[in-house]
Coordinates of C-alpha atoms in Angstrom, one line a residue:
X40 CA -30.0 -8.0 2.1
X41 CA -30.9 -7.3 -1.4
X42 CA -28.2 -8.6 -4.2
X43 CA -25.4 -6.3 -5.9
X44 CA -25.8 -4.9 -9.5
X45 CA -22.1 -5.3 -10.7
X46 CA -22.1 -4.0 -13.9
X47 CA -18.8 -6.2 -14.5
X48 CA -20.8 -9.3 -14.6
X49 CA -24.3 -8.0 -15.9
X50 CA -24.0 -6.5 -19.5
X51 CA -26.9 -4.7 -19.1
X52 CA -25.7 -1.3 -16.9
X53 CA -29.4 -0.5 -16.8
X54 CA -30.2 -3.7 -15.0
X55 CA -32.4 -3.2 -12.0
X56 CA -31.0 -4.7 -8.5
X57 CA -32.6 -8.0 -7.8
X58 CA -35.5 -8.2 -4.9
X59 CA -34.8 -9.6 -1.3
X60 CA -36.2 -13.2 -2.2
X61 CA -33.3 -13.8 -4.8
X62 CA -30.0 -15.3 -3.5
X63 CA -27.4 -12.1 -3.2
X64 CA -24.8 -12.0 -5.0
X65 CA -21.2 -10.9 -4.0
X66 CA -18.5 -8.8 -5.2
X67 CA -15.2 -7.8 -4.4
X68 CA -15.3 -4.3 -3.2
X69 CA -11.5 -2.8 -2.9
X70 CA -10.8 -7.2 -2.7
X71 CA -12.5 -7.3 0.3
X72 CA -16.2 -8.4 -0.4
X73 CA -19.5 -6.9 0.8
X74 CA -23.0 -7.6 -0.7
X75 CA -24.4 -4.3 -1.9
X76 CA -28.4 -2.8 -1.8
X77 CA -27.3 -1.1 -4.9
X78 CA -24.1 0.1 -7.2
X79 CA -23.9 3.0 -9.1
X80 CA -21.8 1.7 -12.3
X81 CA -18.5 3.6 -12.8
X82 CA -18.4 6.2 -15.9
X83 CA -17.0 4.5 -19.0
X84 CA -13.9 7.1 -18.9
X85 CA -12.9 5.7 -15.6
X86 CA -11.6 2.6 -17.0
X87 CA -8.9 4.6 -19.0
X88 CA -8.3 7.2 -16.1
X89 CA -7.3 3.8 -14.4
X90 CA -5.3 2.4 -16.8
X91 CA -3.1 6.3 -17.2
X92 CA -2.8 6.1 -13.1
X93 CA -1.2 2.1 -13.3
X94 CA 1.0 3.1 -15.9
X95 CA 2.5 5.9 -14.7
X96 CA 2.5 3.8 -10.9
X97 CA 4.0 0.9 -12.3
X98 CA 7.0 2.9 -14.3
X99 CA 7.2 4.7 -11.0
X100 CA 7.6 1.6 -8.4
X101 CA 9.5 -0.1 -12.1
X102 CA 12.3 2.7 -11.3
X103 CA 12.1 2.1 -7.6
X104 CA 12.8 -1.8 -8.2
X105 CA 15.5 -1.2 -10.9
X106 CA 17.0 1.3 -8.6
X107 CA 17.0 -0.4 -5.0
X108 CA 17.5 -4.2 -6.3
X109 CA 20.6 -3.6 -8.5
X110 CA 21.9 0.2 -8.9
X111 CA 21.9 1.2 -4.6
X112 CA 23.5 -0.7 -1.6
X113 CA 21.6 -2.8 -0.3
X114 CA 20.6 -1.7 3.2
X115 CA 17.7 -2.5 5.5
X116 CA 15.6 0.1 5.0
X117 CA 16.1 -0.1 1.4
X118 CA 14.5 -4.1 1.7
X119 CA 11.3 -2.9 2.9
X120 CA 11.0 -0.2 0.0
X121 CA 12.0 -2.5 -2.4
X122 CA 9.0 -5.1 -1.2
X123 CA 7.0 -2.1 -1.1
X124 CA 7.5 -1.3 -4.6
X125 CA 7.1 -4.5 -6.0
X126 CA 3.7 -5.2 -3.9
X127 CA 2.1 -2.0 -5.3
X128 CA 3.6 -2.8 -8.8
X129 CA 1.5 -6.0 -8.5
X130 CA -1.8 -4.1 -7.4
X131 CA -1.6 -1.8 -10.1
X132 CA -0.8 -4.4 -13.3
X133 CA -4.1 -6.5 -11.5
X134 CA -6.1 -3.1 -11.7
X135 CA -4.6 -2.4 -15.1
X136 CA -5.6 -5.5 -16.3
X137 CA -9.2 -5.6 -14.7
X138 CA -9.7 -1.8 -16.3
X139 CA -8.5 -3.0 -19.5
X140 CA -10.7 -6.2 -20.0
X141 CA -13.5 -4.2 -18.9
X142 CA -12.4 -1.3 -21.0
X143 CA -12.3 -3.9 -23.9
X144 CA -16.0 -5.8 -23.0
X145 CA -13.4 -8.8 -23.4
X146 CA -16.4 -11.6 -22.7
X147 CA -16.0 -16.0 -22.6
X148 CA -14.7 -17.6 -20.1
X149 CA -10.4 -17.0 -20.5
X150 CA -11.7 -13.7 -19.7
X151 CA -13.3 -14.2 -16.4
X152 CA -10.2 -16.4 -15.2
X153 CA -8.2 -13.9 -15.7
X154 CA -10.0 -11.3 -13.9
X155 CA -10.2 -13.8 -11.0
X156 CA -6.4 -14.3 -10.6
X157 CA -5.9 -10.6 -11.4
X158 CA -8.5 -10.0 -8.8
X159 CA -6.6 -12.8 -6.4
X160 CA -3.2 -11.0 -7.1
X161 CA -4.6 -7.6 -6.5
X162 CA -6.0 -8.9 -3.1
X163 CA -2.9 -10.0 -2.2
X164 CA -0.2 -7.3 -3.0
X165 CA -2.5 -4.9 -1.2
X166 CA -2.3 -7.2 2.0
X167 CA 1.0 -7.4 1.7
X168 CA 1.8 -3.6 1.0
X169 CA -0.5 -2.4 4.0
X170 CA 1.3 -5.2 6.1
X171 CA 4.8 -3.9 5.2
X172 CA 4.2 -0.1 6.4
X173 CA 3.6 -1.2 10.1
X174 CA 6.8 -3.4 10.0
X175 CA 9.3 -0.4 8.5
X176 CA 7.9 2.3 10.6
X177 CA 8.4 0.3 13.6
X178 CA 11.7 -0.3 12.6
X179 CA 12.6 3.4 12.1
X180 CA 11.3 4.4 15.0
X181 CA 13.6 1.6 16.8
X182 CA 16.3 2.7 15.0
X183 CA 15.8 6.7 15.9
X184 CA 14.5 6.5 19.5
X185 CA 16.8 3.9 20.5
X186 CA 20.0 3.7 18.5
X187 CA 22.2 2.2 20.3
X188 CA 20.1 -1.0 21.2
X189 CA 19.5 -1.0 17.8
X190 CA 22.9 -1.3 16.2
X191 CA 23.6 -3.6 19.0
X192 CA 20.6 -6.0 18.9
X193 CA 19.5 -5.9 15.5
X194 CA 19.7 -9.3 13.9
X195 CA 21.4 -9.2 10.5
X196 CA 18.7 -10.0 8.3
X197 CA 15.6 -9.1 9.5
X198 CA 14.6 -7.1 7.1
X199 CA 14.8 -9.9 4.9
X200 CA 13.1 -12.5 7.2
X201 CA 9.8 -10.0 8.1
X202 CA 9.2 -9.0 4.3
X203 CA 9.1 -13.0 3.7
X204 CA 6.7 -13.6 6.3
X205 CA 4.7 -11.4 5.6
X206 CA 4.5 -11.9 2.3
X207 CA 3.7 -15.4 3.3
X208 CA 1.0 -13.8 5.9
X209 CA -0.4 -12.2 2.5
X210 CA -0.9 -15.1 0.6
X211 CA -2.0 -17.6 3.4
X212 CA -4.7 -14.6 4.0
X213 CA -5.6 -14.7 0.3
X214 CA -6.0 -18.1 -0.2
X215 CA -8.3 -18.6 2.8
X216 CA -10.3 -15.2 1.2
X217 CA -10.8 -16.7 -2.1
X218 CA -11.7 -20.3 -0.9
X219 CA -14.6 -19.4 1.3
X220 CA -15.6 -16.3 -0.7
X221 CA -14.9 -17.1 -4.4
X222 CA -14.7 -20.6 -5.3
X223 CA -17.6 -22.0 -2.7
X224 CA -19.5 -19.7 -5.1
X225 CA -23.0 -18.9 -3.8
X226 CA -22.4 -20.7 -0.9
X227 CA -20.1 -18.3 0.4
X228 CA -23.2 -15.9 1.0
X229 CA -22.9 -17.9 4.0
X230 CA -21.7 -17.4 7.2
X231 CA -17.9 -18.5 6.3
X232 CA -17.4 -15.7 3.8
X233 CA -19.0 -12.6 6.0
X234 CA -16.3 -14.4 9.0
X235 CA -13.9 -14.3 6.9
X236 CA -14.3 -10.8 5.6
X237 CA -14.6 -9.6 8.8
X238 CA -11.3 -11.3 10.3
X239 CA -9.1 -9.8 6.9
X240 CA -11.1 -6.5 7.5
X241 CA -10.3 -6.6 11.4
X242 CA -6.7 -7.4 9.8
X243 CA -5.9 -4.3 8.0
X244 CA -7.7 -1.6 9.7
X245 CA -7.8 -2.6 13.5
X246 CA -4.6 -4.2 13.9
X247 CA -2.0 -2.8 11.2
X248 CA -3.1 0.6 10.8
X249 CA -2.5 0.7 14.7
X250 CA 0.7 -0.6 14.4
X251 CA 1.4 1.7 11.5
X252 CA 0.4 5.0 13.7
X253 CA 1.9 4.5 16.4
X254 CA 5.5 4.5 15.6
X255 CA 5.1 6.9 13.7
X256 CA 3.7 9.1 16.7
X257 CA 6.4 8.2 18.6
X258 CA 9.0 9.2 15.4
X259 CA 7.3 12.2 15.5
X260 CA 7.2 13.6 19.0
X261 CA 11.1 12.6 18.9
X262 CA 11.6 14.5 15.9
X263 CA 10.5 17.4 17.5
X264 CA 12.3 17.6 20.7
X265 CA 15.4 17.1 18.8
X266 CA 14.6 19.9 16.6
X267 CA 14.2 22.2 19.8
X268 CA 17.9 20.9 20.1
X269 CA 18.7 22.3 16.6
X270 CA 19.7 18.8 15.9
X271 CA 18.8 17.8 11.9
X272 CA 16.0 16.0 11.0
X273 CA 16.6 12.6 9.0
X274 CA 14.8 12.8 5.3
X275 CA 14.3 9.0 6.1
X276 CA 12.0 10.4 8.8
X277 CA 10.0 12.3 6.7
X278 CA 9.5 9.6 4.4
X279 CA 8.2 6.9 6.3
X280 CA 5.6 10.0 7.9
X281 CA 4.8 10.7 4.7
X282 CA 4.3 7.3 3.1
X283 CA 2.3 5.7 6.4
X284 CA 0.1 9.3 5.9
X285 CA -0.8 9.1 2.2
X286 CA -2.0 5.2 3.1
X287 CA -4.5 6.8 5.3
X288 CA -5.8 9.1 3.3
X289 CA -6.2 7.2 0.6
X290 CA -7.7 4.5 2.2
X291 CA -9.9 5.7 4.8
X292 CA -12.9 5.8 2.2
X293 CA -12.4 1.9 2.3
X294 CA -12.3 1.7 5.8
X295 CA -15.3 3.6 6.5
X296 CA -16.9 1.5 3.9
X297 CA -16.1 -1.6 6.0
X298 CA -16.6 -0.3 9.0
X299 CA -20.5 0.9 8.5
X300 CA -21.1 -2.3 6.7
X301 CA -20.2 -4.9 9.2
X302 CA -20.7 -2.7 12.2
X303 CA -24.2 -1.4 11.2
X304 CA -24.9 -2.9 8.3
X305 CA -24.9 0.3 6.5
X306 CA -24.5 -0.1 2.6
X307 CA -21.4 1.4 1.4
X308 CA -21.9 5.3 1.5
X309 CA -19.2 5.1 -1.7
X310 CA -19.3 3.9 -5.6
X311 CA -16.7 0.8 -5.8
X312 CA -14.5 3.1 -8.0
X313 CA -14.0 5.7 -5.8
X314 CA -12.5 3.8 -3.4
X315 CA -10.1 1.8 -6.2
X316 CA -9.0 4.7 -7.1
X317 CA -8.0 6.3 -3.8
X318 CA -6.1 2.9 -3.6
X319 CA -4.7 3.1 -6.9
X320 CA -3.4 6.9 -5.8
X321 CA -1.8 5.5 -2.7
X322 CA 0.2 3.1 -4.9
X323 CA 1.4 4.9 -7.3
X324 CA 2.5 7.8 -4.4
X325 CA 5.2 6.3 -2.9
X326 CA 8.0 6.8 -6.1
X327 CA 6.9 10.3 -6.1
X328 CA 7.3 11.1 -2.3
X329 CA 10.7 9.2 -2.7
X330 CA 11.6 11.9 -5.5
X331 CA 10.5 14.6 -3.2
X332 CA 12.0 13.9 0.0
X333 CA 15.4 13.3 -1.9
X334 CA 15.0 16.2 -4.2
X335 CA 18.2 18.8 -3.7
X336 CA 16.9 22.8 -4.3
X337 CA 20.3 23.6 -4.3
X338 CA 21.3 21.1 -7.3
X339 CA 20.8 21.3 -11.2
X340 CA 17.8 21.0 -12.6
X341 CA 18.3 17.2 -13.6
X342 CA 19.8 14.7 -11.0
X343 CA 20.3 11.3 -11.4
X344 CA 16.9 9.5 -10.0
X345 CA 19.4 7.1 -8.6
X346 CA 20.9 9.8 -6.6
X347 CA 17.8 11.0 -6.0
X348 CA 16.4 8.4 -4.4
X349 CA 19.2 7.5 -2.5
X350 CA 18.9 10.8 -0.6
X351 CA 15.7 10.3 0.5
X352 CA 16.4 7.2 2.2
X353 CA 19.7 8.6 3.8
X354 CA 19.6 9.3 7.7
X355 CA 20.6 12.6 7.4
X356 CA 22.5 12.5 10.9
X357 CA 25.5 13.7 8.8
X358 CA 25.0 17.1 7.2
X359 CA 25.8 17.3 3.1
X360 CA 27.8 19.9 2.5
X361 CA 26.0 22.7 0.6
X362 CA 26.1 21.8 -3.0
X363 CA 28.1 18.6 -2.7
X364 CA 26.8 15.8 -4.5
X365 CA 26.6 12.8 -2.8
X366 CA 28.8 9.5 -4.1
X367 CA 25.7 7.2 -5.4
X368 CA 28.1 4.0 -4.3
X369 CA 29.3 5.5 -0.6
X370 CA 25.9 6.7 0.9
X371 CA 24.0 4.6 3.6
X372 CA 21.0 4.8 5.6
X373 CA 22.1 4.5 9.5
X374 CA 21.0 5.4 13.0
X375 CA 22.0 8.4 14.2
X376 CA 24.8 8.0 17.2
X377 CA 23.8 7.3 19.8
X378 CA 24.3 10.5 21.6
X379 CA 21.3 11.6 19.7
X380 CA 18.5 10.1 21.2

């Protein structure tokens, strides 16, 4: 297959994509890496549309940080949206740093090691955020479909223990990634790198989204039948749906992408920033859907964020009363009893 024409590492954007008989080169599309017949290079304003997205993501998921590590009680649900956060904080300051050397034309070597680790940092908070969603929507629908189990069997800290190891899962992943497919250099054209982007491929799109979707189903089909028993709907609920759905949307352009390449060798019907920004989007969502889903209609105009955001993670199995404002230091995200399921 004919080389890629990355306008990152050719100054030339006019540069004509090498024949068949020269080695291919490869490139990290969305961090996972694909040699390319041909790519179109990005328009010159998308560098600073990316660096207006990463800003206002990272003051977003900066907020969410602040809020759930020192300013809420810390409760299990919280854990997972405070990993969250700080995994798609790290994806966007990589892409905001990436978009800004580019922006800049910064050249020399200092340069390109930065975009490496940047690119190496990006890879892994985006491994570790998809990995996350799968792990707190299984645990909410646990915790709704079976509630007593839960509050019975539930060890402690697990929320702690499965955010570590998967963290850990990210950067093991990474680190095998970047060996065979960035520091072998044009030897990971080879059969090692392709492997190796298939199994991280396989990873996040056949095993996670899966387990991702699927508690959520079941969250939802449980929702409903206890809405036909005019029984209130957690706002917790609608959050997880809503956060496991915007990582879909958002990233099914790089899934297709992956999935025609490796499956039919297809070149990637998509330009690389298309997909980075869909990415970039699903990132900076998340603070957003949290201000949503907590937002009271029936309160002033400005609410705390705290307060805010504390509401949307709150079971809702206890009804507020209307126009009562809830005590920021008292509220907690539990099951509902167990005579609800």
């Amino acid at each position: 297959m004919a080389g890629n024409c990355s306008w990152e590492t050719h100054p030339d954007r006019n540069k004509m994509c090498p024949g068949v008989s020269e080695a291919p080169e490869l490139y990290s599309r969305g961090f996972l890496t694909i040699e390319q017949m041909a790519l179109l290079p990005a328009p010159a304003v998308m560098d600073y549309i990316f660096l207006l997205l990463c800003l206002c993501g990272l003051l977003g998921n900066g907020l969410v940080l602040w809020f759930f590590g020192f300013s809420i009680k810390r409760t299990p649900f919280s854990i997972y949206f405070l990993h969250l956060a700080g995994a798609d904080g790290a994806y966007l300051l990589s892409k905001a740093v990436l978009s800004l050397l580019h922006a800049g034309g910064v050249p020399g070597p200092p340069a390109d090691y930065v975009r490496g680790v940047a690119r190496m940092a990006g890879l892994c908070a985006f491994v570790a955020g998809v990995s996350l969603l799968p792990a707190v929507s299984a645990e909410r629908c646990a915790c709704v479909v079976f509630p007593a189990w839960y509050r019975r069997r539930r060890p402690r800290r697990l929320s702690a223990v499965v955010c570590a190891l998967l963290w850990l899962l990210s950067v093991l992943a990474t680190a095998v990634h970047s060996y065979f497919c960035v520091f072998l250099g044009r030897r990971a054209a080879g059969p090692a790198c392709r492997h190796t982007d298939i199994a991280l491929g396989a990873l996040l799109f056949l095993l996670f989204c899966p387990l991702m979707v699927l508690p959520c189903l079941a969250l939802v089909l449980h929702v409903e039948c206890r809405a036909r028993r005019r029984q209130r709907s957690a706002k917790l609920n609608h959050v997880v749906l809503a956060v496991v759905a915007v990582f879909l949307v958002s990233s099914i352009y790089l899934g297709i992408d992956w999935f025609l390449f490796w499956a039919f060798r297809i070149p990637a019907p998509f330009p690389e920033y298309v997909t980075d920004l869909c990415i970039c989007i699903n990132s900076g969502a998340k603070p957003l859907v949290y201000f949503l889903a907590g937002r009271d209609k029936s309160q002033r105009l400005w609410e705390p964020l705290r307060v805010v955001f504390q509401r949307a993670l709150r079971d809702g199995a206890e009804a507020e009363p209307a126009g009562a404002t809830p005590n920021a230091g008292t509220l907690e995200m539990q099951c509902p009893p167990g005579n609800a399921s």
